[in-house]
Short mmCIF file of C-alpha atoms in Angstrom, two decimals:
data_model
loop_
_atom_site.label_atom_id
_atom_site.label_comp_id
_atom_site.label_asym_id
_atom_site.label_seq_id
_atom_site.Cartn_x
_atom_site.Cartn_y
_atom_site.Cartn_z
CA PRO V 1278 -12.63 -40.97 -23.22
CA PRO V 1279 -10.60 -41.18 -20.01
CA ALA V 1280 -12.43 -41.47 -16.72
CA ASN V 1281 -12.99 -38.52 -14.40
CA LEU V 1282 -12.44 -39.56 -10.78
CA VAL V 1283 -12.51 -37.58 -7.56
CA PHE V 1284 -11.20 -39.21 -4.41
CA LEU V 1285 -12.67 -38.14 -1.06
CA ILE V 1286 -10.32 -38.93 1.81
CA ASP V 1287 -11.45 -38.66 5.42
CA VAL V 1288 -8.95 -36.75 7.60
CA SER V 1289 -11.05 -36.67 10.76
CA GLY V 1290 -9.44 -37.56 14.09
CA SER V 1291 -10.34 -41.25 13.94
CA MET V 1292 -8.06 -41.72 10.91
CA GLU V 1293 -5.14 -41.56 13.36
CA ALA V 1294 -6.04 -45.03 14.61
CA LEU V 1295 -3.08 -47.46 14.54
CA ASP V 1296 -5.03 -50.69 14.08
CA TRP V 1297 -3.56 -51.23 10.59
CA SER V 1298 0.03 -51.12 11.80
CA PRO V 1299 1.94 -54.14 10.41
CA ARG V 1300 3.93 -56.49 12.61
CA THR V 1301 7.55 -56.97 11.58
CA PRO V 1302 10.34 -59.22 12.97
CA THR V 1303 11.59 -56.22 14.95
CA GLY V 1304 8.18 -55.26 16.32
CA VAL V 1305 5.15 -53.23 15.28
CA LYS V 1306 5.69 -50.57 12.62
CA PHE V 1307 3.20 -47.87 13.60
CA ARG V 1308 1.14 -46.52 10.70
CA THR V 1309 -2.13 -44.64 10.90
CA ARG V 1310 -5.16 -45.48 8.80
CA LEU V 1311 -4.47 -42.32 6.81
CA ASP V 1312 -0.92 -43.49 6.04
CA VAL V 1313 -2.27 -46.71 4.52
CA VAL V 1314 -5.00 -44.90 2.57
CA LYS V 1315 -2.48 -42.47 1.07
CA GLU V 1316 -0.28 -45.32 -0.11
CA ALA V 1317 -3.24 -47.16 -1.67
CA PHE V 1318 -4.37 -43.99 -3.45
CA ALA V 1319 -0.85 -43.38 -4.81
CA ASP V 1320 -0.79 -46.93 -6.21
CA PHE V 1321 -4.20 -46.39 -7.82
CA ILE V 1322 -3.00 -43.19 -9.50
CA ALA V 1323 -0.05 -45.08 -10.99
CA ARG V 1324 -2.44 -47.58 -12.58
CA ARG V 1325 -4.56 -44.86 -14.26
CA PRO V 1326 -2.12 -42.69 -16.26
CA ASP V 1327 -4.73 -41.45 -18.75
CA ASP V 1328 -7.49 -40.45 -16.31
CA LEU V 1329 -8.30 -37.06 -14.86
CA ILE V 1330 -8.11 -37.47 -11.09
CA GLY V 1331 -8.94 -34.99 -8.35
CA LEU V 1332 -8.53 -35.04 -4.58
CA VAL V 1333 -10.82 -33.70 -1.85
CA THR V 1334 -10.14 -34.16 1.86
CA PHE V 1335 -12.68 -33.67 4.59
CA GLY V 1336 -13.11 -33.60 8.32
CA GLY V 1337 -15.55 -31.05 9.65
CA TYR V 1338 -15.41 -29.32 6.27
CA ALA V 1339 -14.30 -30.28 2.76
CA VAL V 1340 -11.23 -28.92 0.97
CA THR V 1341 -10.31 -29.42 -2.69
CA ARG V 1342 -6.63 -30.34 -2.63
CA ALA V 1343 -6.37 -30.93 -6.39
CA PRO V 1344 -8.88 -30.35 -9.20
CA LEU V 1345 -9.27 -32.92 -11.97
CA THR V 1346 -5.84 -33.25 -13.53
CA THR V 1347 -3.66 -35.53 -15.63
CA ASP V 1348 -0.57 -34.15 -13.89
CA HIS V 1349 -0.34 -37.13 -11.60
CA GLU V 1350 3.12 -36.24 -10.37
CA ALA V 1351 1.73 -33.00 -8.93
CA LEU V 1352 -1.25 -34.91 -7.53
CA ARG V 1353 1.03 -37.35 -5.70
CA HIS V 1354 2.99 -34.41 -4.29
CA VAL V 1355 -0.24 -32.90 -2.93
CA LEU V 1356 -1.24 -36.29 -1.51
CA GLU V 1357 2.01 -36.56 0.44
CA GLY V 1358 1.13 -33.35 2.30
CA VAL V 1359 -2.31 -34.53 3.46
CA GLU V 1360 -2.40 -34.75 7.26
CA ILE V 1361 -4.92 -34.98 10.07
CA PRO V 1362 -5.42 -31.60 11.82
CA LYS V 1363 -3.67 -31.51 15.17
CA GLN V 1364 -5.73 -30.76 18.25
CA SER V 1365 -5.43 -27.18 19.46
CA PHE V 1366 -6.27 -26.09 23.02
CA ASP V 1367 -6.66 -22.77 24.77
CA ARG V 1368 -5.11 -21.90 28.13
CA GLU V 1369 -8.01 -23.50 29.99
CA GLY V 1370 -7.53 -26.76 28.10
CA ARG V 1371 -10.60 -26.35 25.91
CA LEU V 1372 -10.39 -27.81 22.40
CA LEU V 1373 -10.36 -25.01 19.81
CA ASN V 1374 -10.67 -26.98 16.57
CA GLN V 1375 -13.31 -29.56 17.42
CA GLU V 1376 -15.08 -28.93 14.10
CA GLU V 1377 -12.01 -29.97 12.09
CA LEU V 1378 -11.98 -33.37 13.79
CA LEU V 1379 -15.60 -34.21 12.90
CA THR V 1380 -16.91 -35.80 9.68
CA ALA V 1381 -18.96 -33.90 7.09
CA ILE V 1382 -19.68 -36.56 4.47
CA GLY V 1383 -22.51 -34.62 2.79
CA ASP V 1384 -20.38 -31.50 2.29
CA ALA V 1385 -17.52 -33.63 0.97
CA LEU V 1386 -19.72 -35.36 -1.58
CA THR V 1387 -21.16 -32.04 -2.73
CA THR V 1388 -17.65 -30.65 -3.25
CA ALA V 1389 -16.71 -33.67 -5.36
CA LEU V 1390 -19.89 -33.39 -7.43
CA ALA V 1391 -19.14 -29.73 -8.13
CA ARG V 1392 -15.75 -30.76 -9.53
CA LEU V 1393 -17.34 -33.39 -11.79
CA LYS V 1394 -20.42 -31.47 -12.89
CA THR V 1395 -18.93 -30.05 -16.10
CA SER V 1396 -16.68 -33.00 -16.97
CA GLU V 1397 -17.27 -35.74 -19.56
CA PRO V 1398 -20.62 -37.34 -18.58
CA ARG V 1399 -19.81 -40.87 -19.74
CA SER V 1400 -17.39 -41.65 -16.91
CA ARG V 1401 -17.77 -39.58 -13.74
CA ILE V 1402 -16.85 -41.36 -10.54
CA VAL V 1403 -16.41 -40.51 -6.86
CA VAL V 1404 -14.51 -42.79 -4.47
CA LEU V 1405 -15.31 -42.00 -0.83
CA LEU V 1406 -13.04 -43.35 1.92
CA SER V 1407 -14.25 -42.82 5.47
CA ASP V 1408 -13.92 -44.50 8.85
CA GLY V 1409 -16.60 -42.56 10.71
CA GLU V 1410 -20.16 -41.34 10.67
CA SER V 1411 -21.52 -38.09 9.27
CA ASN V 1412 -21.91 -35.80 12.30
CA THR V 1413 -21.61 -32.26 10.92
CA GLY V 1414 -21.94 -30.23 7.73
CA LEU V 1415 -24.40 -27.98 5.92
CA ILE V 1416 -25.59 -30.61 3.44
CA SER V 1417 -26.81 -34.07 4.40
CA PRO V 1418 -25.42 -37.16 2.66
CA ASP V 1419 -28.89 -37.99 1.31
CA GLN V 1420 -29.14 -34.57 -0.36
CA ALA V 1421 -25.73 -35.11 -1.94
CA VAL V 1422 -26.76 -38.55 -3.16
CA GLN V 1423 -29.85 -37.12 -4.83
CA ALA V 1424 -27.66 -34.61 -6.66
CA ALA V 1425 -25.32 -37.42 -7.76
CA ARG V 1426 -28.27 -39.40 -9.15
CA THR V 1427 -29.44 -36.36 -11.10
CA LEU V 1428 -25.98 -35.88 -12.59
CA GLY V 1429 -25.48 -39.61 -13.27
CA ILE V 1430 -22.37 -39.84 -11.09
CA ARG V 1431 -21.45 -43.12 -9.38
CA ILE V 1432 -20.14 -43.04 -5.82
CA TYR V 1433 -18.03 -45.98 -4.67
CA THR V 1434 -17.72 -46.05 -0.89
CA ILE V 1435 -15.02 -47.67 1.22
CA GLY V 1436 -15.60 -48.11 4.93
CA VAL V 1437 -12.26 -48.05 6.71
CA GLY V 1438 -12.18 -50.27 9.79
CA THR V 1439 -15.25 -51.02 11.88
CA THR V 1440 -17.17 -49.96 14.97
CA GLY V 1441 -15.34 -50.84 18.18
CA VAL V 1442 -12.11 -49.95 19.96
CA ALA V 1443 -8.91 -48.91 18.19
CA PRO V 1444 -5.39 -47.96 19.40
CA PHE V 1445 -4.17 -44.36 19.16
CA ARG V 1446 -0.99 -42.50 20.04
CA GLY V 1447 -1.23 -40.14 22.98
CA ARG V 1448 0.67 -38.68 25.94
CA ASP V 1449 0.22 -39.24 29.63
CA ALA V 1450 0.17 -36.57 32.35
CA PHE V 1451 3.98 -36.44 32.27
CA GLY V 1452 4.15 -35.88 28.51
CA ARG V 1453 5.37 -39.39 27.73
CA GLU V 1454 4.09 -40.98 24.52
CA GLN V 1455 1.84 -43.97 25.03
CA ILE V 1456 -0.72 -46.07 23.17
CA PHE V 1457 -4.28 -45.81 24.43
CA ARG V 1458 -7.55 -47.29 23.18
CA GLN V 1459 -10.56 -45.29 22.07
CA GLU V 1460 -14.04 -45.99 20.73
CA VAL V 1461 -14.53 -45.56 16.96
CA THR V 1462 -17.78 -45.69 15.00
CA LEU V 1463 -18.29 -46.57 11.34
CA ASP V 1464 -21.68 -45.90 9.74
CA GLU V 1465 -21.73 -48.79 7.27
CA ALA V 1466 -25.44 -48.39 6.61
CA LEU V 1467 -24.90 -44.87 5.28
CA LEU V 1468 -21.94 -45.81 3.08
CA ARG V 1469 -23.81 -48.79 1.64
CA ARG V 1470 -26.87 -46.64 0.96
CA VAL V 1471 -24.80 -44.02 -0.86
CA ALA V 1472 -23.20 -46.64 -3.12
CA ASP V 1473 -26.41 -48.54 -3.84
CA ALA V 1474 -28.33 -45.37 -4.69
CA THR V 1475 -25.76 -44.41 -7.36
CA ASN V 1476 -25.34 -47.88 -8.94
CA ALA V 1477 -21.89 -48.33 -7.43
CA ARG V 1478 -20.50 -50.63 -4.70
CA TYR V 1479 -19.63 -50.47 -1.03
CA PHE V 1480 -16.47 -52.10 0.36
CA ASN V 1481 -15.68 -52.67 4.01
CA VAL V 1482 -11.93 -53.05 4.58
CA ARG V 1483 -10.30 -54.14 7.84
CA ASP V 1484 -6.62 -53.97 6.91
CA ALA V 1485 -4.15 -52.74 4.30
CA GLN V 1486 -4.61 -55.81 2.09
CA GLY V 1487 -8.37 -55.38 2.13
CA LEU V 1488 -7.98 -51.77 1.01
CA GLU V 1489 -5.63 -52.79 -1.78
CA ASP V 1490 -8.14 -55.40 -2.97
CA ALA V 1491 -11.00 -52.88 -2.93
CA MET V 1492 -9.02 -50.33 -4.93
CA GLY V 1493 -8.03 -53.03 -7.39
CA GLU V 1494 -11.66 -54.00 -7.90
CA ILE V 1495 -12.70 -50.40 -8.50
CA ASP V 1496 -9.86 -50.12 -11.01
CA THR V 1497 -11.19 -53.21 -12.83
CA LEU V 1498 -14.83 -52.09 -12.75
CA GLU V 1499 -14.06 -48.63 -14.10
CA LYS V 1500 -11.71 -49.45 -16.95
CA THR V 1501 -11.97 -47.07 -19.88
CA ARG V 1502 -10.78 -47.45 -23.45
CA VAL V 1503 -8.50 -44.66 -24.60
CA GLU V 1504 -7.70 -44.18 -28.29
CA ARG V 1505 -4.47 -42.44 -29.19
CA ASP V 1506 -2.92 -41.26 -32.43
CA VAL V 1507 0.67 -42.42 -32.16
CA TYR V 1508 3.29 -40.93 -34.44
CA HIS V 1509 6.76 -42.48 -34.80
CA HIS V 1510 9.60 -40.16 -35.72
CA TYR V 1511 12.67 -41.87 -37.13
CA ASN V 1512 16.04 -40.19 -37.04
CA GLU V 1513 17.90 -41.83 -39.92
CA ARG V 1514 21.54 -42.48 -39.02
CA PHE V 1515 22.67 -44.52 -42.03
CA PRO V 1516 24.31 -41.48 -43.77
CA TRP V 1517 26.85 -41.40 -40.95
CA LEU V 1518 27.93 -44.93 -41.95
CA LEU V 1519 27.52 -44.51 -45.72
CA TRP V 1520 30.51 -42.21 -46.25
CA PRO V 1521 32.98 -44.22 -44.13
CA ALA V 1522 31.84 -47.35 -46.00
CA LEU V 1523 32.42 -45.65 -49.37
CA VAL V 1524 35.90 -44.57 -48.31
CA LEU V 1525 36.75 -48.11 -47.22
CA ILE V 1526 35.54 -49.50 -50.56
CA LEU V 1527 37.74 -47.04 -52.48
CA LEU V 1528 40.78 -47.84 -50.30
CA ALA V 1529 40.23 -51.56 -50.76
CA THR V 1530 39.90 -51.16 -54.53
CA GLY V 1531 43.08 -49.05 -54.76
CA LEU V 1532 45.05 -51.48 -52.58
CA ASN V 1533 43.92 -54.38 -54.73
CA MET V 1534 45.05 -52.55 -57.91
CA VAL V 1535 48.49 -51.89 -56.43
CA LEU V 1536 49.02 -55.46 -55.30
CA THR V 1537 47.77 -57.15 -58.48
CA ARG V 1538 49.12 -54.49 -60.89
CA ARG V 1539 45.93 -54.58 -62.85
CA ILE V 1540 42.76 -52.61 -63.07
CA ILE V 1541 39.67 -54.36 -61.80
#
């Protein structure tokens, strides 16, 4: 049977980091971590045409963007619209949507498990991509892992970036765009524990190539054999040539009789 995969993509504020921006001959081409992750996911989808694939995004809460589907064109369309929530402030300058910018890994995993619970049990997989640490949510990651073990679902985890300082876009007091540096934290211990507990693997990726390699390895590890009944329908076209050929034979025979004055 085809595999059933749900991708969990972190859209918390730290995914706006620009540390994966490639350098080109004309300068740096700014791309956020989320931009790179979306491209890698789109490439993965193209390599798995027979699988049912779903998409869940999460920051402070989890949202199912696409249920398990083989309509990969629609899935890619949904993926293109995934964005990081913009910060919203009140008149006093207080942040209104702080919760959206946090990271609820446990809730995200639980949402993915709910999508996979009734699917084919032989190949149920979650791929979690996050660059932060679980700091909010109703369900802890450990509770979600226990549920995954009960259901027999593997959770591959990909840690995006590392703990340290990363560049971000921002604006100064005069509204001019600038690049500033901000602390980011990646909880590798948690991501490794989640993968190990579900008989999967953890990958730490530091750039776009590392992410591509990790996705390629997951693709190799989770290959499935799909059997198809293939029917070939032939549209016979020889009758269209048969009648002209017969006419030409008769014309040739008649011409030969006229020229030789004998019946052949």
